[in-house]
Coordinates of C-alpha atoms in Angstrom, one line a residue:
X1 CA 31.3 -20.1 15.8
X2 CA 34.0 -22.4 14.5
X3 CA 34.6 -24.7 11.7
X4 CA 32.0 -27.2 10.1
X5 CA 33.3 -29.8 7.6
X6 CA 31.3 -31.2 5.2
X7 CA 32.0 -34.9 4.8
X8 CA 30.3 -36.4 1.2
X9 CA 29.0 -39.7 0.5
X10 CA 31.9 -42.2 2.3
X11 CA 30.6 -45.4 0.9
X12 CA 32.4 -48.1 3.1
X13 CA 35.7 -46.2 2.9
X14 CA 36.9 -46.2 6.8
X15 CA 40.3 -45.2 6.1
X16 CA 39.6 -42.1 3.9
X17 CA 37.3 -41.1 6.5
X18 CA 39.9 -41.2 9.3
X19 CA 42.1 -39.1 7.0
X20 CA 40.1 -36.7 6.0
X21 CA 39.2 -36.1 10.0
X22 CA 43.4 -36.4 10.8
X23 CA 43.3 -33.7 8.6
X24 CA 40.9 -31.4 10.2
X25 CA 42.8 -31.7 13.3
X26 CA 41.5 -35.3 14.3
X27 CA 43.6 -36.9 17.2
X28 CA 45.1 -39.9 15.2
X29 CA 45.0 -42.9 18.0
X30 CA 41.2 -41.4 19.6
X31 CA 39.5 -40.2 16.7
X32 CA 38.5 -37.4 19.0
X33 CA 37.7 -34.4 17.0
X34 CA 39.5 -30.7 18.2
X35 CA 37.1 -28.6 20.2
X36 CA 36.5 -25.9 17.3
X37 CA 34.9 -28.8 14.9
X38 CA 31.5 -29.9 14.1
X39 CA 31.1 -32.2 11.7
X40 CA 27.8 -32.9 9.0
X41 CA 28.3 -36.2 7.1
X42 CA 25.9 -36.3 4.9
X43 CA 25.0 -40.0 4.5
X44 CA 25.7 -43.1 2.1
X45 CA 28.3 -44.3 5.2
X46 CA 28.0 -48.0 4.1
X47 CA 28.7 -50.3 1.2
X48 CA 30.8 -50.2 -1.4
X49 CA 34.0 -50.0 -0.1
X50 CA 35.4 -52.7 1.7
X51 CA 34.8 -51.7 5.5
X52 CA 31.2 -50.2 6.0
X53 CA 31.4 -51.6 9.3
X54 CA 34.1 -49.9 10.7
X55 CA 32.8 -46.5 8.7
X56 CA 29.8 -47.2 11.4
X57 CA 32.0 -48.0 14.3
X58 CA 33.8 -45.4 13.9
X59 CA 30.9 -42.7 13.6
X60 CA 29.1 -44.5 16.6
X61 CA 32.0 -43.7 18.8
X62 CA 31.6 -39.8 17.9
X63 CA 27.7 -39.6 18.2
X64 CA 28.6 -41.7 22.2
X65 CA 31.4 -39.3 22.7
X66 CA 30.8 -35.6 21.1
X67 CA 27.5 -35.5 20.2
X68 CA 26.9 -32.1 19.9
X69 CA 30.2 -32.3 17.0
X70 CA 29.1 -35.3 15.1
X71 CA 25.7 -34.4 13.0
X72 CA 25.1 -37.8 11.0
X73 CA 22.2 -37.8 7.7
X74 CA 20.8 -40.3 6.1
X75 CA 21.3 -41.3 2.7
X76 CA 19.2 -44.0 0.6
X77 CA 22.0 -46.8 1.9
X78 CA 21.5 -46.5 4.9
X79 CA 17.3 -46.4 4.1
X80 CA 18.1 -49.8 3.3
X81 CA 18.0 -50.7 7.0
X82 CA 15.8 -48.0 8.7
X83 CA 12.8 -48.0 6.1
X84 CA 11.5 -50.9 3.6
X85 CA 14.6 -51.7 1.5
X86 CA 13.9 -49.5 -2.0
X87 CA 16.2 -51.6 -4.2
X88 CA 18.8 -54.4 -5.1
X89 CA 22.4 -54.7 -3.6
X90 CA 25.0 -57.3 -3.1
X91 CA 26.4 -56.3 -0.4
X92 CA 24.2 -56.8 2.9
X93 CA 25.3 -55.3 6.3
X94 CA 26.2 -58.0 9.8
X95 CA 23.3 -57.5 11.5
X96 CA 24.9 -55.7 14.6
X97 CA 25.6 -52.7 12.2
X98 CA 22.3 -52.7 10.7
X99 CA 20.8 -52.6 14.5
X100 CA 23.5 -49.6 14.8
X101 CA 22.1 -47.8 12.0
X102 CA 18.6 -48.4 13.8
X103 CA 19.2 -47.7 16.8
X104 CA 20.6 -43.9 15.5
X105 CA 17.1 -43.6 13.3
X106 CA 14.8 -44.3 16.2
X107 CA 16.9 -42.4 18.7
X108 CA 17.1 -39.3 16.3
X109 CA 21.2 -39.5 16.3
X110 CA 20.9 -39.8 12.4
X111 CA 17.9 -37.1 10.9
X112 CA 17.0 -35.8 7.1
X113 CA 18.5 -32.5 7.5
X114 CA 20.9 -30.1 9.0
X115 CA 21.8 -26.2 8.9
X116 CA 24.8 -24.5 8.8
X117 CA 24.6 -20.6 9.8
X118 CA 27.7 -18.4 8.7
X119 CA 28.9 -15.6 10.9
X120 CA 27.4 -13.0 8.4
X121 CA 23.8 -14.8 9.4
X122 CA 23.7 -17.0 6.0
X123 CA 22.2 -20.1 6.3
X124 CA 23.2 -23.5 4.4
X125 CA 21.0 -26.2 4.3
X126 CA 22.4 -29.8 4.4
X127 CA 20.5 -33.2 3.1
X128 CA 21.8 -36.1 1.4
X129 CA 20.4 -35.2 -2.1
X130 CA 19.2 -31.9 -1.8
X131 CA 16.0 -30.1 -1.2
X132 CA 14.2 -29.9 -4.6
X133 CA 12.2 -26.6 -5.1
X134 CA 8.7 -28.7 -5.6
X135 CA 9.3 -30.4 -2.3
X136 CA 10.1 -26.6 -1.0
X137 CA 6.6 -25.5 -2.2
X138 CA 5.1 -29.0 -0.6
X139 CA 6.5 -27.7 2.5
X140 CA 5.1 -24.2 2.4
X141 CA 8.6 -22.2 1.3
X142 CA 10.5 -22.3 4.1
X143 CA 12.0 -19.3 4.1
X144 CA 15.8 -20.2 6.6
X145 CA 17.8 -23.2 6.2
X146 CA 16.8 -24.1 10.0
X147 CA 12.8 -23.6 9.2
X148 CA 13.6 -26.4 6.1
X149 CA 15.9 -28.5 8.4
X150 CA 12.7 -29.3 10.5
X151 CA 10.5 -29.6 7.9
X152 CA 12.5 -32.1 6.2
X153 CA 13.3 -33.9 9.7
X154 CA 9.5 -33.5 11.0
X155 CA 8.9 -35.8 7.8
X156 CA 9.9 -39.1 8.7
X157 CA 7.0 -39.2 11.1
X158 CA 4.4 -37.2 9.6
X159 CA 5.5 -37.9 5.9
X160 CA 7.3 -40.8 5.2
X161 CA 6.4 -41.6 1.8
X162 CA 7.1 -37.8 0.9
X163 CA 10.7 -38.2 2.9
X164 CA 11.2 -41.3 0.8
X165 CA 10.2 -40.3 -2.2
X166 CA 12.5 -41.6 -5.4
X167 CA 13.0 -40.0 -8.5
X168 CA 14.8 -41.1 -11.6
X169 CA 17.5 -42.7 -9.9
X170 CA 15.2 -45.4 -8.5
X171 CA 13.9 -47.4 -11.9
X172 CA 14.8 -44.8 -14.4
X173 CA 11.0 -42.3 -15.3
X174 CA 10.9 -39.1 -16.1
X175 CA 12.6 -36.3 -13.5
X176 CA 10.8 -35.4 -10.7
X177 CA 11.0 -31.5 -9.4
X178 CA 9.2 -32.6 -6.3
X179 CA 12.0 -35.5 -5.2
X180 CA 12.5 -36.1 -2.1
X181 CA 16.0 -35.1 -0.1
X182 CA 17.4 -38.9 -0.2
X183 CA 16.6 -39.7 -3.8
X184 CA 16.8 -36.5 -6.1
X185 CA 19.3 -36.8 -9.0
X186 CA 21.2 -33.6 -8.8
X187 CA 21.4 -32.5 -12.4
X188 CA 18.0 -33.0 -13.7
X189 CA 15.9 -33.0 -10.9
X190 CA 17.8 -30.7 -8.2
X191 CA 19.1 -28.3 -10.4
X192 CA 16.8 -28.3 -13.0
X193 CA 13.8 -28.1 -10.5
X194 CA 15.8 -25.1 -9.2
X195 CA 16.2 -23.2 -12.7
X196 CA 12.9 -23.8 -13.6
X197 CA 11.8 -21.8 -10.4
X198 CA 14.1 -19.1 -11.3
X199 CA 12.4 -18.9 -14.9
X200 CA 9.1 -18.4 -12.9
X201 CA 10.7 -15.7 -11.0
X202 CA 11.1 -17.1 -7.8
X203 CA 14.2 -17.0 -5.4
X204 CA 16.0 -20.0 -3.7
X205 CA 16.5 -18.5 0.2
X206 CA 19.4 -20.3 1.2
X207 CA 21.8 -22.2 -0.1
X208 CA 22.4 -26.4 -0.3
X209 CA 24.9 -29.0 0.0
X210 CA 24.2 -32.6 -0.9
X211 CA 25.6 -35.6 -1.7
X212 CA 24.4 -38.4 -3.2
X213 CA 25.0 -37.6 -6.8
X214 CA 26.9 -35.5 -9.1
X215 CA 26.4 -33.5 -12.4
X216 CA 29.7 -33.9 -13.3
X217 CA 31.8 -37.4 -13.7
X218 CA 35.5 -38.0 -13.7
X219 CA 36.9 -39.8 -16.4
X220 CA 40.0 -40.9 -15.9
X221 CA 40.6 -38.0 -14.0
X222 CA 39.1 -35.4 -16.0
X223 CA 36.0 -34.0 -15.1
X224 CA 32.5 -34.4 -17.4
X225 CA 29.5 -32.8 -17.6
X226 CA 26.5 -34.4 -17.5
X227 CA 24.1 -32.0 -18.0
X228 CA 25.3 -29.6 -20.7
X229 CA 22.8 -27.4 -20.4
X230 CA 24.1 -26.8 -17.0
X231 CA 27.4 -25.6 -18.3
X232 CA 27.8 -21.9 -17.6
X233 CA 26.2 -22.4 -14.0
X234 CA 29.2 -24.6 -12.9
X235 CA 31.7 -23.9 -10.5
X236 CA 33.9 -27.3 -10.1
X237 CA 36.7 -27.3 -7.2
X238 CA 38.6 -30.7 -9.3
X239 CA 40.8 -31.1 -6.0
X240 CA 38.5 -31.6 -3.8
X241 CA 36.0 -32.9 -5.7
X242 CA 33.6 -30.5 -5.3
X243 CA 30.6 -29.3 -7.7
X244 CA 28.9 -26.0 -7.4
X245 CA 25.7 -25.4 -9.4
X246 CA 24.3 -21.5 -9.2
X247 CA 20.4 -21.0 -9.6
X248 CA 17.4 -19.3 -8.4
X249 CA 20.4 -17.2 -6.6
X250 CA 21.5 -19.5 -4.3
X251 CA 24.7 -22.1 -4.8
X252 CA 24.0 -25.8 -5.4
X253 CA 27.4 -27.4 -4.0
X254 CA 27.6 -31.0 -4.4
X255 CA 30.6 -33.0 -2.0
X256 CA 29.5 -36.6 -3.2
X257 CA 33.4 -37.6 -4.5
X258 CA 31.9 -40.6 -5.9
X259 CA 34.0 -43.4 -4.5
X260 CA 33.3 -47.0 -5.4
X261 CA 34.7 -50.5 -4.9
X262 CA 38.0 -48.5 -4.8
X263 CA 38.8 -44.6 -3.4
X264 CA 39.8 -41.6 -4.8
X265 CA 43.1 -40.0 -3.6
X266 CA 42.0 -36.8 -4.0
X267 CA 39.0 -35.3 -2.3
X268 CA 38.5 -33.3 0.9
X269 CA 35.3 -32.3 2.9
X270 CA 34.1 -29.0 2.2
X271 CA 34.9 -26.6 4.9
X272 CA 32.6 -23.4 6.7
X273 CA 35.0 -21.1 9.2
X274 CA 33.0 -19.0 11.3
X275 CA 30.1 -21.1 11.3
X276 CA 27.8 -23.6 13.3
X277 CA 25.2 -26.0 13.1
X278 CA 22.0 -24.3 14.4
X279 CA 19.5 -26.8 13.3

């Protein structure tokens, strides 16, 4: 048991990154991360920002050199490259990057999920966009954040489509309660798939942390809610940037800080003590 830092969507952002990991006790000229740290980043590495390719660089140097400290998910940027390309942007990566994104796809280095287990036994479940609860009855109710950590990673080869599958982010539609962990929108398809369980009784058995997307957005500076009827179920951490959502008696807790062509100044990953990655 140690730490585990959370790292959100980083978006092209290299030097963020390497402050952010300075911060948690990184050495400043290696990079190398202290021996107490594992680290779950939780996809959407590239584009953006003006340096996706040293983002990847610099990521590729900790899955070579501590790879059992660097735990790398995909987001639905870097799907871009390792699946069929699912929509539009500008910005295309050089091809070596691209091949480096490959390359941790096909060797397993970058997977769908991760879990987090707390020294009380707690379990956390980690995925870009979050693990709706339709996909968590598609999956037979996994009942620990490790038993939904392989289902979700067991699903780019026996599942792809379901893996893949995009909500209303991708060409607008009605929600979808059953989206899948790269694409779900997390107001009004995570949450709300979420709550709607609860209203049917039913319990969420561990809690998330996603990326990807947020239900609240800063306005010059202040925070809005996008989903109002979300309101009393929010927790928001404005300093860090972080967004907790409570239902079906678990915790929601987006880290996405929602950088774009430019960075915020403040934002930090979301830290565990006592804890590990077990899956």
């Amino acid at each position: 048991m140690g730490r585990v830092a959370v790292i959100g969507d980083v978006g092209g952002h290299s030097a963020q990154l390497r402050a952010a990991l300075v911060a948690l006790g990184a050495d400043p000229r290696s990079g190398r991360l202290p021996a107490d740290l594992q680290v779950v980043q939780v996809g959407d590495l590239v584009h953006r920002g003006p340096d996706s390719a040293g983002v990847v660089a610099l990521v590729d140097r900790a899955l070579t050199d501590q790879p059992d400290q660097w735990h790398q998910l995909v987001g639905n940027h870097e799907g871009q490259y390792v699946d069929t390309p699912a929509f539009d942007w500008p910005e295309v990566l050089p091809g070596d990057v691209q091949d480096t994104l490959r390359r941790w796809w096909h060797t397993g280095r970058m997977r769908t999920a991760a879990a987090i287990t707390e020294s009380d036994g707690g379990q956390v479940l980690v995925t870009h966009a979050g693990l709706t609860a339709g996909l968590h009855r598609r999956l037979g109710r996994p009942p620990t954040g490790d038993d939904a950590a392989a289902a979700l990673n067991a699903l780019r080869h026996d599942d792809p489509g379901t893996l893949w599958r995009a909500g209303t982010m991708l060409g607008g539609g009605a929600p979808d309660h059953s989206a899948g962990p790269v694409w779900a929108e997390a107001g009004a398809e995570l949450a709300a798939s979420w709550v709607a369980d609860e209203a049917r009784g039913a319990r969420m058995p561990f809690s998330q942390v996603h990326g990807h997307s947020s239900v609240v957005v800063f306005d010059r500076g202040e925070p809005l809610l996008r989903a109002p009827e979300l309101r009393d179920r929010v927790q928001l951490q404005q300093a860090d940037r972080h967004v907790a959502v409570s239902a079906a008696g678990g915790l929601l807790i987006g880290v996405d800080p929602g950088f774009g062509k430019r960075a915020h100044r403040r934002w930090a990953p979301l830290v565990f003590s006592g804890a590990a990655v077990t899956a």
